[in-house]
CSV table of C-alpha atoms and ligand atoms in Angstrom, one decimal:
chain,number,residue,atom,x,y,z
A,101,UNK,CA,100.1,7.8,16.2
A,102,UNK,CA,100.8,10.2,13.4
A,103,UNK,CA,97.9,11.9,11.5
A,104,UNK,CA,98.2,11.4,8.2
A,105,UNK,CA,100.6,13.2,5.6
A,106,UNK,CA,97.8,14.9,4.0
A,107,UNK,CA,96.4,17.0,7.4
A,108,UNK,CA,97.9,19.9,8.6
A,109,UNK,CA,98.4,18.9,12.3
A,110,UNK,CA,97.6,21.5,15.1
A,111,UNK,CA,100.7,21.1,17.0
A,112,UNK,CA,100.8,19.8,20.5
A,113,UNK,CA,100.0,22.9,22.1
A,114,UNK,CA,96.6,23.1,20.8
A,115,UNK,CA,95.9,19.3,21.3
A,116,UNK,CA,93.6,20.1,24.1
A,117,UNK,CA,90.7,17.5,24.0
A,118,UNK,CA,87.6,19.3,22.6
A,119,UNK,CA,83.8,17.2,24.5
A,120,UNK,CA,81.7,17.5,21.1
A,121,UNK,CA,78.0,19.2,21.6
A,122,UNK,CA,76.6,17.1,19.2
A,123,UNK,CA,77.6,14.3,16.8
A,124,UNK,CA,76.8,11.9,13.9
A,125,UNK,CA,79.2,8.4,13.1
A,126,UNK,CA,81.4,10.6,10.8
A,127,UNK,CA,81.3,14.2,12.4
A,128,UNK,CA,81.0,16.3,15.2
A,129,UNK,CA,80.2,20.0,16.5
A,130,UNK,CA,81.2,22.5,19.0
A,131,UNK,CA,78.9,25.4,19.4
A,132,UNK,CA,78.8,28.3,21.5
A,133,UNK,CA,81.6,29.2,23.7
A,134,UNK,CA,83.9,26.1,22.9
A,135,UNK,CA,83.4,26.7,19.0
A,136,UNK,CA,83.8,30.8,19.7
A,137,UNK,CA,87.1,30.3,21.5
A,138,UNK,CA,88.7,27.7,19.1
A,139,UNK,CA,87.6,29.5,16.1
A,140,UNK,CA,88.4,33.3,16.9
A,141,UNK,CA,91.3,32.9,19.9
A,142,UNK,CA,92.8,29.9,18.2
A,143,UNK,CA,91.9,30.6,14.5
A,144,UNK,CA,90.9,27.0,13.6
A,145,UNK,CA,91.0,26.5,10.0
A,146,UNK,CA,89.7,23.6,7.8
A,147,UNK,CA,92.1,20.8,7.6
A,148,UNK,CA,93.2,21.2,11.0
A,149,UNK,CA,93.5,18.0,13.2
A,150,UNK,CA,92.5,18.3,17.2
A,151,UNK,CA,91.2,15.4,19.5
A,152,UNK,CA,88.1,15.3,19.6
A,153,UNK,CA,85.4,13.5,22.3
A,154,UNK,CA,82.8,12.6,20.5
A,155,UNK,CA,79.4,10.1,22.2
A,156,UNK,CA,82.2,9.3,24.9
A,157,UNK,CA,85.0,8.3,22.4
A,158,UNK,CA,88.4,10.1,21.7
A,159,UNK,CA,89.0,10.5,17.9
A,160,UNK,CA,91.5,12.4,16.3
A,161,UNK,CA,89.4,14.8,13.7
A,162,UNK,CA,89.8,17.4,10.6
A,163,UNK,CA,88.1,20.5,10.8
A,164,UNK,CA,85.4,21.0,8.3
A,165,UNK,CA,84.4,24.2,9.0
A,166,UNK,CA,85.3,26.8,11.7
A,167,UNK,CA,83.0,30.2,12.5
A,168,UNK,CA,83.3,31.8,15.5
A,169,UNK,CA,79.1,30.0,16.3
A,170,UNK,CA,80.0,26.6,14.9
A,171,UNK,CA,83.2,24.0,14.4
A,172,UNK,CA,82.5,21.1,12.4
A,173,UNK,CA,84.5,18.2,12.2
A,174,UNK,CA,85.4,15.0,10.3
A,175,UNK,CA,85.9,12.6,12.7
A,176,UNK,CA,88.7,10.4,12.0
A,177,UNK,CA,90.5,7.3,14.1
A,178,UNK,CA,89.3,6.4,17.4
A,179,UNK,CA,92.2,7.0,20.0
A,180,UNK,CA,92.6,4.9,22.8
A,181,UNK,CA,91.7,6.8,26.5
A,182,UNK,CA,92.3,6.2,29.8
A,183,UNK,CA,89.0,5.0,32.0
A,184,UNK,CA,87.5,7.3,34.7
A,185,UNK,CA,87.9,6.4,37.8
A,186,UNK,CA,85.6,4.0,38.7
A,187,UNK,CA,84.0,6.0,42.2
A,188,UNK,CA,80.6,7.3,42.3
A,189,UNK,CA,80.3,10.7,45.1
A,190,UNK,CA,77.1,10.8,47.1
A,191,UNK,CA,77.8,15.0,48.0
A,192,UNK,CA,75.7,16.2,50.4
A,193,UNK,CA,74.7,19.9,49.0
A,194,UNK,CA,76.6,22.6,51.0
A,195,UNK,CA,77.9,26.0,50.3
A,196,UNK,CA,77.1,26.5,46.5
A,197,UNK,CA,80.9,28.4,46.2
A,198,UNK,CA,82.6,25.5,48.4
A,199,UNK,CA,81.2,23.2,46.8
A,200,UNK,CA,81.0,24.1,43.1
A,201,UNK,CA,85.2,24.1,43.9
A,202,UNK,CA,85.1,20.5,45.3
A,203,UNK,CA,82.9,19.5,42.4
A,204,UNK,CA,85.9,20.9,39.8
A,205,UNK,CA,88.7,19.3,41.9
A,206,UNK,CA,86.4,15.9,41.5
A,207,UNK,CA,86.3,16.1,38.1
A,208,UNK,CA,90.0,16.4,37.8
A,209,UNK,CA,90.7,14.1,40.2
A,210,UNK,CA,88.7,11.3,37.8
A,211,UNK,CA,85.3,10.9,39.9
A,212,UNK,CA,82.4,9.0,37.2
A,213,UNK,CA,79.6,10.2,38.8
A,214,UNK,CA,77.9,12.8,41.2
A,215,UNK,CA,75.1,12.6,43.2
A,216,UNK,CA,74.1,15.8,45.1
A,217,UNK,CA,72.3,14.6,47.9
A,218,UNK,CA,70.1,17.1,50.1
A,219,UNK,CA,70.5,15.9,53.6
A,220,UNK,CA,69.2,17.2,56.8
A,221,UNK,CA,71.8,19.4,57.8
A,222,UNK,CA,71.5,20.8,54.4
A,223,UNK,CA,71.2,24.6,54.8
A,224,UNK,CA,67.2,24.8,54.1
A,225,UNK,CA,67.5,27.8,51.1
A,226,UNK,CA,70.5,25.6,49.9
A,227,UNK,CA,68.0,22.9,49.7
A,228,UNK,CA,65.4,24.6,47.9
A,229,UNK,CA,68.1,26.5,45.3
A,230,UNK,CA,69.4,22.7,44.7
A,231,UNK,CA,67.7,21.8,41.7
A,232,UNK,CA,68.1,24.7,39.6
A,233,UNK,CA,71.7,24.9,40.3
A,234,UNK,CA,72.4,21.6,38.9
A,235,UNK,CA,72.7,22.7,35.5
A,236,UNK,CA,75.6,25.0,36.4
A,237,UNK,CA,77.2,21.9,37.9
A,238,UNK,CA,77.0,20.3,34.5
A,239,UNK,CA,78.6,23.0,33.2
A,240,UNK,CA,81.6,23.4,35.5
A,241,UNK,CA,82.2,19.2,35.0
A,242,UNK,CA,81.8,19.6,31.8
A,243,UNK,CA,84.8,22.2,31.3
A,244,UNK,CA,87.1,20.8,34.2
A,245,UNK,CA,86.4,17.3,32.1
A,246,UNK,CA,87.5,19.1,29.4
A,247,UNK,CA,90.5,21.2,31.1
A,248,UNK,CA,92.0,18.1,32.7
A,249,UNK,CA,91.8,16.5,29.4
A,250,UNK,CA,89.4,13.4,30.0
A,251,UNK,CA,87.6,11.8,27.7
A,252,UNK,CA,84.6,11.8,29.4
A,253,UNK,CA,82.3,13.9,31.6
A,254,UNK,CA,81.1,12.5,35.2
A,255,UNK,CA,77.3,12.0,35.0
A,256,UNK,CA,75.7,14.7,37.5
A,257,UNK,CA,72.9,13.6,39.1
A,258,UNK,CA,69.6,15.4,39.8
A,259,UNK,CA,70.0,16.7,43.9
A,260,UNK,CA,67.5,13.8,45.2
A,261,UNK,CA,66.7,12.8,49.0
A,262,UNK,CA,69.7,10.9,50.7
A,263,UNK,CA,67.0,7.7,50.5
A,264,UNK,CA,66.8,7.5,46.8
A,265,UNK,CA,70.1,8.7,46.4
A,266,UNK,CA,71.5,5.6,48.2
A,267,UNK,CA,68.5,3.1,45.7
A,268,UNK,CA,70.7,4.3,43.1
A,269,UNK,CA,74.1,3.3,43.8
A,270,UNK,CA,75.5,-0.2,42.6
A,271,UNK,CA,79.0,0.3,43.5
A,272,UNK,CA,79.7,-3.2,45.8
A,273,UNK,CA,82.1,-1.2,47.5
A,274,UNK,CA,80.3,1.8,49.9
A,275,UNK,CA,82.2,3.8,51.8
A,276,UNK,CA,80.8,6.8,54.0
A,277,UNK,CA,83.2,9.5,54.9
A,278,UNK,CA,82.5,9.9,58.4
A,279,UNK,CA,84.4,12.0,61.4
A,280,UNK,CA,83.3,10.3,63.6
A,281,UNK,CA,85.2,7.1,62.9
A,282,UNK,CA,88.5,6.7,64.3
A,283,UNK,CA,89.9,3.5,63.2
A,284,UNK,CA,88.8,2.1,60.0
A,285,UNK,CA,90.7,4.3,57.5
A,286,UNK,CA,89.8,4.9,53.8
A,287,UNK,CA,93.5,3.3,52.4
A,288,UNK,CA,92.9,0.4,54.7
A,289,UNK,CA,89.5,-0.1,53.3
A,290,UNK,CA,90.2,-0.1,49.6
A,291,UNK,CA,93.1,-2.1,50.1
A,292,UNK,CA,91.0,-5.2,51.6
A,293,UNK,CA,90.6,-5.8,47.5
A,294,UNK,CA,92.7,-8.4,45.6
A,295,UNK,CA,91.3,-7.2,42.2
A,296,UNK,CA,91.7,-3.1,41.8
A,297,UNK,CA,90.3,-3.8,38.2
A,298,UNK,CA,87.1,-5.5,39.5
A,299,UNK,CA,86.9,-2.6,42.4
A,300,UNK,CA,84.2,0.2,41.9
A,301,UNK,CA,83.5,2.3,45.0
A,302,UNK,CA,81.1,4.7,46.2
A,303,UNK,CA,82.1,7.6,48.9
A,304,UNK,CA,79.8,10.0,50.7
A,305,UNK,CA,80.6,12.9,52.2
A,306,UNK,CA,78.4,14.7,54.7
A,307,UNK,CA,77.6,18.4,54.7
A,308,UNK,CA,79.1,21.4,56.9
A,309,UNK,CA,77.1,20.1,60.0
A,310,UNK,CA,77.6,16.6,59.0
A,311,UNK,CA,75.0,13.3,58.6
A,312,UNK,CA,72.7,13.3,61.6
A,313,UNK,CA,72.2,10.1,64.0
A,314,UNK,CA,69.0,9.2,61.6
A,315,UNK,CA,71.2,9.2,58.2
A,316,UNK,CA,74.3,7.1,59.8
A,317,UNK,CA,71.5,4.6,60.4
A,318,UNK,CA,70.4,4.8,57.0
A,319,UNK,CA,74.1,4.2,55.3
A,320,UNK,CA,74.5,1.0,58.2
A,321,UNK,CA,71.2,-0.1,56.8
A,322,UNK,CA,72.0,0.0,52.9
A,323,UNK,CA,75.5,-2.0,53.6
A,324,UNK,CA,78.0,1.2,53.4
A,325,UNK,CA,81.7,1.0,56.2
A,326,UNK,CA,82.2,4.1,57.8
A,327,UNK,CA,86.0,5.4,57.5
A,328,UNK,CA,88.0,7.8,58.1
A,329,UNK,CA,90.3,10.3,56.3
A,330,UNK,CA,92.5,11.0,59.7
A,331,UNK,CA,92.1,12.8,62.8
A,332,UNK,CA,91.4,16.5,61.6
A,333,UNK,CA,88.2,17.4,60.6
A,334,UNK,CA,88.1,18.3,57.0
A,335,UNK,CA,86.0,20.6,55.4
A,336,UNK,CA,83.1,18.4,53.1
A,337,UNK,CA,85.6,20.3,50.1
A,338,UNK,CA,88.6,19.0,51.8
A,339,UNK,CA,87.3,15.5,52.3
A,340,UNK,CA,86.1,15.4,49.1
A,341,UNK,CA,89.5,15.5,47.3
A,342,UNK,CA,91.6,14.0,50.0
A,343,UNK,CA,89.0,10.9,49.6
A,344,UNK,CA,89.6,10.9,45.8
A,345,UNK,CA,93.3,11.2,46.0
A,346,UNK,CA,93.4,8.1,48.3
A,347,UNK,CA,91.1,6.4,46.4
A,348,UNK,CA,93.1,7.8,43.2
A,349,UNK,CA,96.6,6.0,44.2
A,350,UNK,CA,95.2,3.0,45.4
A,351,UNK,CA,92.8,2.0,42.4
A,352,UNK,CA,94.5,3.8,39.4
A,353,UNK,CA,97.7,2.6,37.5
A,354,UNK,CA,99.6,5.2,36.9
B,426,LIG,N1,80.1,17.1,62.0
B,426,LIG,C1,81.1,18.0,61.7
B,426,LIG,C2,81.2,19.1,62.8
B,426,LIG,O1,82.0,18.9,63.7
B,426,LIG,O2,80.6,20.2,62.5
B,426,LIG,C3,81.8,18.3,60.5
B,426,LIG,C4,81.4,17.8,59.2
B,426,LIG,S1,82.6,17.9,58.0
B,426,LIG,C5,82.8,19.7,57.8
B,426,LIG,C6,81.8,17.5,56.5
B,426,LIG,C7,82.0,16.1,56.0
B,426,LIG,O3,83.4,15.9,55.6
B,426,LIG,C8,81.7,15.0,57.0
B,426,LIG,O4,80.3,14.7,57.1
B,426,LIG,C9,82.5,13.9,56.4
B,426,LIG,O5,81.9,13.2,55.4
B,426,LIG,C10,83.7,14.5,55.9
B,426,LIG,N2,84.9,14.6,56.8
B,426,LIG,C11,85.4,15.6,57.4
B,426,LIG,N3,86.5,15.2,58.1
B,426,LIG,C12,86.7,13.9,58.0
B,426,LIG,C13,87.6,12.9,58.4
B,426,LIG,N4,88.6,13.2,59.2
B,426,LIG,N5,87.5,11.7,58.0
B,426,LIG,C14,86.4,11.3,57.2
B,426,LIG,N6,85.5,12.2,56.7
B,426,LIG,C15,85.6,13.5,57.1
């Protein structure tokens, strides 16, 4: 839909969805970085229109005000979105470079939530590093949310025991990404479902050394199919994207 005739419009090139910092029922702010860059790289002025995700809705809103510390907006009609996809990742913690990448690609790739899990083959400093790092993981899902143009941001969880971690998960579909397994495959698995709309999944992927005797038992406890991704064994990076994109074309209209 058009913005009205009174707004200047921004132009499709700067329609780039902008995840609010704080909000009220009628307006909404960027601050920091986000309000630095649209303000002094892409000279936002009042009466501007941009699309704006405000308490998890898309609206189309009018600048207020622009300075390079603080862009304030009027929020205007609430556009329609597209849902996440509906998979929660348990992510074992590994390599914090490897797998701050796989948490961008999951982002992208629509994941709704994120649960770092330390498991035991979790590198020991990695372990201990865990839970002050999870605020940069917030960060880098909040800007891939925001580069890949969603209208949400995947909840990251707090890096928690694989035990707990697997108390919190409600998904009635639990799939644990496993090398080990050489028949049951991930596509085969999702497509058991009649209903895609009804269908929300959880997939775990192990760490570099993988899920030890003692956690497999633990998943085989709690109700979770192991499957496979194919023959190769896939980085937890690797797995973690192939596992979305399967679970991205069989789940997600286009
Ligand atoms: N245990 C392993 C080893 O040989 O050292 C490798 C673990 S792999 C690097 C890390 C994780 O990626 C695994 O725990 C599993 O969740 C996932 N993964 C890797 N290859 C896979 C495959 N072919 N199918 C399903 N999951 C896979």
């Amino acid at each position: 839909m058009l913005p009205p005739a009174t707004t200047q419009y921004a132009g499709p090139m700067t329609r780039r969805r902008w995840i609010a910092d704080t909000w009220t029922e009628t307006s909404a702010t960027l601050q920091g970085e986000q309000a630095g860059h649209l303000a002094r790289v892409l000279r936002a002025q009042p009466g501007q229109v941009f699309d704006v995700v405000a308490n998890g809705f898309l609206h189309r809103a009018e600048v207020l005000s622009a300075s390079e510390g603080e862009v304030v907006f009027a929020l205007k009609e609430q556009l329609e979105v597209e849902a996440a996809l509906p998979v929660h990742l348990l992510l074992a913690v590994f390599k914090f470079d490897h797998m701050e990448w796989g948490i961008e690609k999951a982002t992208e790739l629509g994941a709704a939530r994120i649960s770092p899990v330390i498991a035991r083959r979790t590198e020991k400093h990695l372990s201990q590093a865990a839970a002050k790092r999870v605020q940069r993981w917030r960060r880098i899902v909040r800007e891939a949310a925001q580069q890949s143009r969603r209208s949400d941001v995947p909840l990251v969880d707090d890096p928690v025991a694989l035990k707990t971690a697997l108390e919190g998960v409600s998904a009635e579909k639990r799939l644990l990404l496993a090398e080990t397994e050489q028949e049951n495959s991930l596509r085969n698995e999702l497509a058991r479902e009649t209903s895609r709309e009804s269908q929300s999944v959880a997939l775990a992927i192990g760490p570099e050394g993988g899920w030890t005797a003692e956690e497999m038992a633990l998943f085989s406890q709690s109700g979770w199919r192991h499957v496979t991704l194919g023959p190769r064994i896939l980085r937890a990076e690797t797995a973690t994207i192939a596992g979305l994109a399967v679970c991205a074309a069989m789940l997600q209209e286009p």
